[in-house]
Amino acid sequence: MNPIVIQTIQFFMSLSLLIVLHELGHFIPAKLFKTRVEKFYLFFDIKYSLFKKKIGETVYGIGWLPLGGYVKIAGMIDESMDKEQMQEPPKPWEFRSKPSWQRLIIMLGGVTVNFILAVIIYIGMAYAYGDQFIPTESLKDGVWVTEENIGDKLGIQTGDKILEVDGNKVENFNSLFLEIVNGNSITIERDGQIIEMEIPVDFIATLLEDEDKVRFLSPRVPFIVGAIPEVSANKNSGLKINDLIVAVGNDQMTYFDEAKAVLEKYTGQETVLTVERDGRREQIPVVISDSATIGVNLGSLTYDEMEKRGFLRLETKKYSFAESIPAGIDKGVTTLTGYVKQLKKIFNPETGAYKGVGGFAAIGSMFPDTWNWPAFWNTTALISIILAFMNILPIPALDGGHVMFLLYEMISGRKPSDKFMEYAQMTGFFLLIALLLFANGNDIYKAIFK
């Protein structure tokens, strides 16, 4: 199956689940407080529905426009903008007739469910799969900066040991990239010297210039022969695929990133490579080209194989069901905190992070292009947290806007007028449309010009 098709299917599966559960978060407390729910929709039903059925007092349906979903609660100014209903005297079953604390619970229900769902997913992931990661301290010879221009912008070189970001010890190499993106300062060890540097305020903009190169840090890898092209001068030298090159002439070499400097010493010469093959060392006569290359492609080792050869250490942590609960909660809180930090940078024009804001294509690309259930659920949990936070922002037309006005009412004892709420709802709606156009416009720009 086409990778894009797989991502699209996963995107709609995840989106549908999150929307239905979010709206259930409003629906259930509304019904508990005897508030009439007139509609419950997955996606928007502008002009017509793909499916609808009335059960009791509620019409359940699926719309054709996949921009979200909604529940239409009687006596509430929402995206339906039902002004006629609001002009009639309040009915006991209407939202506006309920005490403010009940209305607050109804409005907070959606974001609460989204966050709880993410935590439940993280709990399940911890229990089922545990955590496997590379301890940063196990990279005894530091990191490999695969994109030197990005490393130069940050001030990091191959061989540096990354110790802290914002004064916090970096224990998990797998999370290092996000910590740097969200951070303000970084502490490294270089040649035995401790160096603390500020992360450039526009570092995110540098990463966004070429998104294929954003993963600019890697564990240092050995020089494994991956393939020997037919046109290579060393095709018949005796080199074999999966040979590990450990020396060129008299110069020892541990990592691939050392190869360029070593090979330049032998440019245009015949020399001998020392390789490890099947547990023993062999010497292979080769010719080094005028461009200081051997004429082979770099191969790769899995992290398990690199661990066996002593290049890094993998740490696996398993959780009992009881242990997975606090682990899942901690992952949910950590993810939310990290997202808030990213959002702060997006709203700071100096960072250039706004250029990375994406729409549906960007969200869809977060899913794996193969059927990978752990990755699917991990991405779904992340999006659920994003939806929870975005929905609670105090913007009219979002849950957070309604919560803001309800808190004002509870504190002041005065209820905003229906006319004010109508104008606020319209303002918020146009603001969201503008954000939607900007985000998806960014996707289109990247697809065409990058």
Coordinates of C-alpha atoms in Angstrom, one line a residue:
M1 CA 0.0 0.0 0.0
N2 CA 1.2 3.5 -0.8
P3 CA 2.9 5.2 2.2
I4 CA 0.8 8.4 1.7
V5 CA -2.4 6.3 1.7
I6 CA -1.3 4.6 4.9
Q7 CA -0.5 7.9 6.6
T8 CA -3.9 9.3 5.4
I9 CA -5.8 6.3 6.8
Q10 CA -4.0 6.6 10.2
F11 CA -4.7 10.4 10.2
F12 CA -8.4 9.9 9.8
M13 CA -8.6 7.0 12.2
S14 CA -6.9 9.1 14.9
L15 CA -8.8 12.3 14.1
S16 CA -12.1 10.5 14.2
L17 CA -11.3 8.9 17.6
L18 CA -10.2 12.1 19.1
I19 CA -13.1 14.2 17.9
V20 CA -15.7 11.6 19.0
L21 CA -14.2 11.3 22.5
H22 CA -13.7 15.1 22.8
E23 CA -17.4 15.7 22.0
L24 CA -18.4 12.9 24.4
G25 CA -16.6 14.9 27.0
H26 CA -19.2 17.7 26.5
F27 CA -22.1 15.3 25.8
I28 CA -21.9 13.2 29.0
P29 CA -21.9 16.0 31.6
A30 CA -24.6 17.8 29.5
K31 CA -26.9 14.8 29.8
L32 CA -26.0 14.3 33.5
F33 CA -27.1 17.8 34.2
K34 CA -30.3 17.2 32.1
T35 CA -29.3 19.6 29.3
R36 CA -30.7 18.8 25.9
V37 CA -28.2 17.9 23.2
E38 CA -29.7 18.4 19.8
K39 CA -26.8 17.2 17.6
F40 CA -23.7 15.1 18.0
Y41 CA -21.6 15.2 14.8
L42 CA -18.3 13.8 13.6
F43 CA -17.1 16.4 11.1
F44 CA -19.2 19.3 10.0
D45 CA -22.5 18.9 8.1
I46 CA -22.6 22.2 6.1
K47 CA -25.7 21.9 3.9
Y48 CA -25.8 18.1 4.1
S49 CA -24.7 15.0 6.0
L50 CA -23.1 11.8 4.9
F51 CA -25.1 10.0 7.6
K52 CA -27.6 11.0 10.3
K53 CA -30.0 9.3 12.6
K54 CA -32.2 10.7 15.4
I55 CA -32.2 8.8 18.7
G56 CA -34.3 10.3 21.4
E57 CA -33.8 14.1 21.3
T58 CA -30.4 13.9 19.7
V59 CA -29.4 13.7 16.0
Y60 CA -26.2 11.7 15.6
G61 CA -24.4 12.1 12.3
I62 CA -21.3 12.3 10.1
G63 CA -20.6 15.5 8.1
W64 CA -18.6 15.8 4.9
L65 CA -16.1 18.5 6.0
P66 CA -13.4 16.9 8.2
L67 CA -12.4 20.0 10.1
G68 CA -13.5 18.8 13.5
G69 CA -16.9 17.9 15.1
Y70 CA -19.4 19.3 17.5
V71 CA -22.3 18.8 19.8
K72 CA -25.1 21.3 19.6
I73 CA -26.4 22.0 23.1
A74 CA -29.7 23.7 23.4
G75 CA -29.6 27.3 24.7
M76 CA -26.0 27.9 23.9
I77 CA -24.4 30.3 21.5
D78 CA -21.9 28.2 19.6
E79 CA -20.8 27.6 16.0
S80 CA -24.4 27.0 14.9
M81 CA -25.2 30.7 15.7
D82 CA -28.8 29.7 16.4
K83 CA -30.2 33.2 17.1
E84 CA -33.8 32.3 17.0
Q85 CA -33.6 29.9 19.9
M86 CA -31.7 32.5 21.9
Q87 CA -34.5 35.0 21.4
E88 CA -37.1 32.8 23.1
P89 CA -37.5 32.6 26.9
P90 CA -35.0 30.2 28.5
K91 CA -36.2 26.6 29.0
P92 CA -35.3 24.5 32.0
W93 CA -33.4 22.0 29.7
E94 CA -31.3 24.6 28.1
F95 CA -27.6 25.3 28.7
R96 CA -28.2 29.0 29.6
S97 CA -30.7 27.9 32.4
K98 CA -28.1 25.8 34.2
P99 CA -26.0 27.0 37.1
S100 CA -22.6 28.5 36.1
W101 CA -20.7 25.6 37.7
Q102 CA -22.6 23.0 35.7
R103 CA -22.0 25.0 32.5
L104 CA -18.3 25.2 33.4
I105 CA -18.0 21.4 33.8
I106 CA -19.8 20.9 30.5
M107 CA -17.4 23.2 28.7
L108 CA -14.3 21.7 30.3
G109 CA -15.4 18.1 29.5
G110 CA -13.8 17.9 26.0
V111 CA -10.3 19.0 26.9
T112 CA -10.4 16.9 30.1
V113 CA -11.2 13.8 28.1
N114 CA -8.4 14.6 25.6
F115 CA -5.8 14.9 28.3
I116 CA -7.1 11.8 30.1
L117 CA -7.1 9.8 26.8
A118 CA -3.4 10.8 26.2
V119 CA -2.4 9.7 29.7
I120 CA -4.3 6.4 29.2
I121 CA -2.5 5.8 26.0
Y122 CA 0.9 6.5 27.6
I123 CA 0.0 4.2 30.5
G124 CA -0.9 1.4 28.0
M125 CA 2.3 2.1 26.0
A126 CA 4.5 2.0 29.1
Y127 CA 2.9 -1.3 30.3
A128 CA 2.9 -3.0 26.9
Y129 CA 6.3 -1.8 25.5
G130 CA 8.2 -0.2 28.3
D131 CA 10.8 2.4 27.4
Q132 CA 14.0 1.7 25.3
F133 CA 16.4 4.6 24.9
I134 CA 20.1 5.5 24.5
P135 CA 21.5 7.0 27.7
T136 CA 23.4 10.1 26.6
E137 CA 26.3 9.3 29.0
S138 CA 26.8 6.0 27.1
L139 CA 28.1 8.0 24.1
K140 CA 31.6 8.0 25.5
D141 CA 33.1 9.8 22.5
G142 CA 30.3 12.4 22.1
V143 CA 27.8 12.9 19.3
W144 CA 28.1 13.1 15.5
V145 CA 27.0 16.4 14.0
T146 CA 25.7 15.1 10.6
E147 CA 24.9 18.7 9.3
E148 CA 27.9 20.9 10.1
N149 CA 26.2 24.2 9.1
I150 CA 23.4 23.5 11.7
G151 CA 26.0 22.4 14.3
D152 CA 28.0 25.6 13.7
K153 CA 24.8 27.7 14.3
L154 CA 24.3 26.0 17.6
G155 CA 28.0 25.8 18.5
I156 CA 28.2 22.0 18.7
Q157 CA 31.0 19.9 17.0
T158 CA 31.3 16.2 16.4
G159 CA 32.8 14.6 19.6
D160 CA 31.1 17.0 22.0
K161 CA 29.4 15.4 25.0
I162 CA 26.1 17.1 25.6
L163 CA 25.5 17.3 29.4
E164 CA 22.6 19.7 30.1
V165 CA 19.9 21.8 28.4
D166 CA 18.6 24.7 30.5
G167 CA 20.6 23.3 33.5
N168 CA 18.8 20.0 33.4
K169 CA 20.9 16.8 32.9
V170 CA 20.2 15.2 29.5
E171 CA 19.7 11.5 30.3
N172 CA 17.9 10.3 27.2
F173 CA 19.6 10.8 23.8
N174 CA 16.3 10.1 22.1
S175 CA 14.7 13.2 23.5
L176 CA 17.7 15.4 23.0
F177 CA 16.5 17.0 19.8
L178 CA 13.2 18.3 21.3
E179 CA 15.0 19.5 24.4
I180 CA 17.3 21.6 22.3
V181 CA 14.5 23.0 20.2
N182 CA 12.6 24.0 23.4
G183 CA 15.6 25.1 25.3
N184 CA 17.5 28.3 25.8
S185 CA 21.0 27.2 26.9
I186 CA 23.1 24.1 26.4
T187 CA 26.1 22.7 28.4
I188 CA 28.7 20.5 26.7
E189 CA 32.0 18.9 27.4
R190 CA 34.7 19.4 24.7
D191 CA 38.2 18.1 25.1
G192 CA 37.7 17.9 28.9
Q193 CA 36.5 21.5 29.1
I194 CA 32.9 22.4 30.2
I195 CA 31.3 25.0 28.0
E196 CA 27.9 26.6 28.4
M197 CA 26.3 28.3 25.4
E198 CA 23.1 30.1 24.6
I199 CA 20.9 28.5 22.0
P200 CA 20.4 31.1 19.3
V201 CA 16.9 32.6 19.5
D202 CA 16.4 31.9 15.8
F203 CA 17.8 28.4 15.9
I204 CA 14.4 26.9 15.0
A205 CA 14.3 29.1 11.8
T206 CA 17.7 27.5 10.8
L207 CA 16.2 24.0 11.2
L208 CA 13.2 24.9 9.1
E209 CA 15.4 26.1 6.2
D210 CA 15.8 22.4 5.2
E211 CA 13.5 20.1 7.2
D212 CA 15.2 17.0 5.7
K213 CA 18.2 17.9 7.8
V214 CA 16.6 18.8 11.1
R215 CA 17.9 15.6 12.8
F216 CA 21.4 16.9 12.8
L217 CA 22.7 14.9 15.8
S218 CA 23.3 11.2 15.9
P219 CA 25.3 8.7 17.9
R220 CA 28.8 8.3 16.3
V221 CA 28.7 5.3 14.0
P222 CA 31.4 3.0 12.7
F223 CA 32.5 2.9 9.0
I224 CA 30.6 -0.1 7.7
V225 CA 30.8 -1.1 4.0
G226 CA 27.2 -1.0 2.8
A227 CA 27.7 -1.5 -0.9
I228 CA 30.5 -1.5 -3.5
P229 CA 29.3 0.1 -6.8
E230 CA 30.3 -1.6 -10.1
V231 CA 32.2 1.6 -11.1
S232 CA 34.3 1.6 -7.9
A233 CA 38.1 1.3 -8.4
N234 CA 38.0 -1.1 -5.4
K235 CA 35.3 -3.4 -6.7
N236 CA 37.7 -6.4 -6.9
S237 CA 39.9 -5.4 -4.0
G238 CA 38.5 -8.0 -1.7
L239 CA 36.3 -5.7 0.3
K240 CA 33.0 -7.2 1.3
I241 CA 29.7 -5.8 2.4
N242 CA 29.5 -5.4 6.2
D243 CA 33.2 -5.1 6.6
L244 CA 34.0 -2.7 9.5
I245 CA 36.9 -0.4 8.6
V246 CA 39.2 0.2 11.6
A247 CA 42.3 1.6 10.0
V248 CA 43.6 3.2 6.8
G249 CA 47.3 2.5 6.4
N250 CA 48.9 3.2 9.7
D251 CA 46.0 5.5 10.9
Q252 CA 43.5 4.0 13.3
M253 CA 39.8 4.9 12.8
T254 CA 36.9 4.2 15.1
Y255 CA 34.1 6.3 13.6
F256 CA 32.9 7.1 10.1
D257 CA 33.1 10.8 10.8
E258 CA 36.9 10.4 11.1
A259 CA 37.2 8.9 7.6
K260 CA 37.5 12.2 5.7
A261 CA 40.5 13.5 7.6
V262 CA 42.3 10.1 7.5
L263 CA 41.7 9.4 3.8
E264 CA 43.0 12.8 2.8
K265 CA 46.4 11.7 4.0
Y266 CA 46.4 9.0 1.3
T267 CA 44.8 10.9 -1.6
G268 CA 45.6 9.3 -5.0
Q269 CA 47.7 6.5 -3.3
E270 CA 47.6 2.8 -2.9
T271 CA 47.3 1.7 0.7
V272 CA 45.9 -1.0 3.0
L273 CA 42.6 -1.0 4.8
T274 CA 42.3 -3.0 8.0
V275 CA 38.8 -4.4 8.4
E276 CA 37.0 -6.5 11.0
R277 CA 35.2 -9.4 9.4
D278 CA 33.6 -12.3 11.2
G279 CA 35.4 -11.6 14.4
R280 CA 38.9 -11.3 12.9
R281 CA 41.0 -8.6 11.3
E282 CA 42.1 -8.6 7.6
Q283 CA 44.1 -6.3 5.5
I284 CA 42.8 -5.3 2.1
P285 CA 44.9 -3.4 -0.5
V286 CA 42.9 -0.5 -2.0
V287 CA 43.3 2.7 -4.1
I288 CA 42.3 6.0 -2.5
S289 CA 40.8 8.3 -5.2
D290 CA 41.9 11.8 -5.9
S291 CA 38.8 13.0 -4.0
A292 CA 39.9 11.0 -0.9
T293 CA 37.3 8.3 -1.1
I294 CA 37.3 4.5 -1.2
G295 CA 34.4 4.2 -3.6
V296 CA 32.0 2.4 -1.2
N297 CA 28.7 3.3 0.3
L298 CA 28.2 3.6 4.0
G299 CA 26.3 0.8 5.6
S300 CA 24.5 0.8 8.9
L301 CA 24.2 -1.2 12.1
T302 CA 21.1 -1.5 14.2
Y303 CA 21.3 0.0 17.7
D304 CA 21.4 -3.6 19.1
E305 CA 24.4 -4.3 16.9
M306 CA 26.1 -1.1 17.9
E307 CA 25.6 -2.0 21.5
K308 CA 27.2 -5.4 21.0
R309 CA 30.2 -3.7 19.5
G310 CA 30.4 -1.2 22.4
F311 CA 29.5 2.0 20.5
L312 CA 26.6 2.8 22.8
R313 CA 24.3 1.3 25.4
L314 CA 20.6 0.6 25.1
E315 CA 18.6 0.8 28.3
T316 CA 15.2 -0.9 28.5
K317 CA 12.8 -0.2 31.3
K318 CA 9.8 -2.4 31.8
Y319 CA 6.8 -1.4 33.9
S320 CA 4.3 -3.4 35.9
F321 CA 0.7 -2.2 35.6
A322 CA 1.0 -0.2 38.9
E323 CA 4.3 1.3 37.7
S324 CA 2.9 2.2 34.3
I325 CA 0.3 4.6 35.8
P326 CA 2.7 7.2 37.2
A327 CA 5.0 6.7 34.2
G328 CA 2.0 7.5 31.9
I329 CA 1.0 10.5 33.9
D330 CA 4.5 11.8 33.9
K331 CA 4.8 11.3 30.1
G332 CA 1.5 13.2 29.6
V333 CA 2.6 16.2 31.8
T334 CA 6.1 16.2 30.2
T335 CA 4.6 16.2 26.7
L336 CA 2.2 19.0 27.5
T337 CA 5.0 21.1 29.1
G338 CA 7.1 20.6 26.0
Y339 CA 4.3 21.6 23.7
V340 CA 3.6 24.8 25.7
K341 CA 7.3 25.7 25.3
Q342 CA 7.1 25.2 21.6
L343 CA 4.0 27.3 21.4
K344 CA 5.7 30.2 23.2
K345 CA 8.4 30.1 20.6
I346 CA 5.8 30.1 17.8
F347 CA 4.4 33.4 19.2
N348 CA 7.8 35.0 19.4
P349 CA 8.5 36.3 15.8
E350 CA 12.3 36.4 16.5
T351 CA 12.5 32.6 16.6
G352 CA 11.0 32.1 13.2
A353 CA 9.1 29.1 14.5
Y354 CA 5.9 30.4 13.0
K355 CA 7.3 29.2 9.6
G356 CA 6.9 25.7 10.8
V357 CA 3.2 25.9 11.7
G358 CA 1.5 23.2 9.6
G359 CA -2.0 22.2 8.7
F360 CA -3.5 18.8 7.9
A361 CA -0.6 17.7 5.7
A362 CA 1.8 18.4 8.5
I363 CA -0.3 16.5 11.0
G364 CA -0.7 13.6 8.6
S365 CA 3.0 13.4 8.1
M366 CA 3.5 12.8 11.9
F367 CA 2.1 9.3 11.4
P368 CA 4.4 6.5 10.2
D369 CA 4.2 5.5 6.6
T370 CA 4.0 1.8 7.6
W371 CA 1.6 0.1 9.9
N372 CA 3.2 0.6 13.2
W373 CA 0.8 0.5 16.1
P374 CA 3.1 1.8 18.8
A375 CA 4.0 4.8 16.6
F376 CA 0.3 5.3 15.8
W377 CA -0.8 5.4 19.4
N378 CA 2.1 7.6 20.4
T379 CA 1.2 10.1 17.7
T380 CA -2.5 10.0 18.7
A381 CA -1.6 10.7 22.3
L382 CA 0.5 13.7 21.2
I383 CA -2.3 15.1 19.0
S384 CA -4.8 14.6 21.8
I385 CA -2.6 16.7 24.1
I386 CA -2.3 19.4 21.4
L387 CA -6.1 19.4 20.9
A388 CA -6.6 19.7 24.6
F389 CA -4.3 22.7 25.0
M390 CA -5.4 24.5 21.9
N391 CA -9.0 24.1 22.8
I392 CA -8.5 25.6 26.3
L393 CA -6.9 28.8 24.9
P394 CA -9.1 31.8 25.8
I395 CA -10.3 32.3 22.2
P396 CA -14.0 32.8 21.5
A397 CA -15.4 29.9 19.5
L398 CA -13.1 27.5 21.4
D399 CA -13.9 25.8 24.6
G400 CA -11.5 28.1 26.4
G401 CA -13.4 31.1 25.2
H402 CA -16.6 29.8 26.8
V403 CA -14.7 29.0 30.0
M404 CA -13.2 32.5 30.1
F405 CA -16.7 34.1 29.9
L406 CA -18.0 31.6 32.5
L407 CA -15.2 32.5 34.9
Y408 CA -16.0 36.2 34.4
E409 CA -19.6 35.5 35.2
M410 CA -18.8 33.5 38.3
I411 CA -16.4 36.1 39.6
S412 CA -18.4 39.3 38.7
G413 CA -21.8 37.8 39.1
R414 CA -22.8 39.3 35.8
K415 CA -23.5 37.3 32.6
P416 CA -22.2 38.7 29.3
S417 CA -25.1 39.6 27.0
D418 CA -26.2 37.3 24.2
K419 CA -25.4 40.0 21.7
F420 CA -21.8 40.2 23.0
M421 CA -21.5 36.5 22.9
E422 CA -22.6 36.4 19.3
Y423 CA -20.0 39.0 18.3
A424 CA -17.3 37.2 20.3
Q425 CA -18.3 33.9 18.7
M426 CA -18.0 35.4 15.2
T427 CA -14.7 37.1 16.0
G428 CA -13.2 33.8 17.3
F429 CA -14.6 32.0 14.3
F430 CA -12.9 34.3 11.8
L431 CA -9.7 34.1 13.8
L432 CA -9.7 30.3 13.6
I433 CA -10.4 30.4 9.9
A434 CA -7.4 32.8 9.5
L435 CA -5.2 30.4 11.5
L436 CA -6.4 27.4 9.5
L437 CA -5.6 29.2 6.2
F438 CA -2.2 30.2 7.4
A439 CA -1.3 26.7 8.6
N440 CA -2.5 24.9 5.5
G441 CA -1.0 27.7 3.3
N442 CA 2.4 26.9 5.0
D443 CA 1.9 23.2 3.9
I444 CA 1.2 24.2 0.3
Y445 CA 4.2 26.6 0.2
K446 CA 6.5 23.9 1.5
A447 CA 5.1 21.3 -1.0
I448 CA 5.6 23.7 -4.0
F449 CA 8.8 25.6 -3.1
K450 CA 10.8 23.2 -0.9

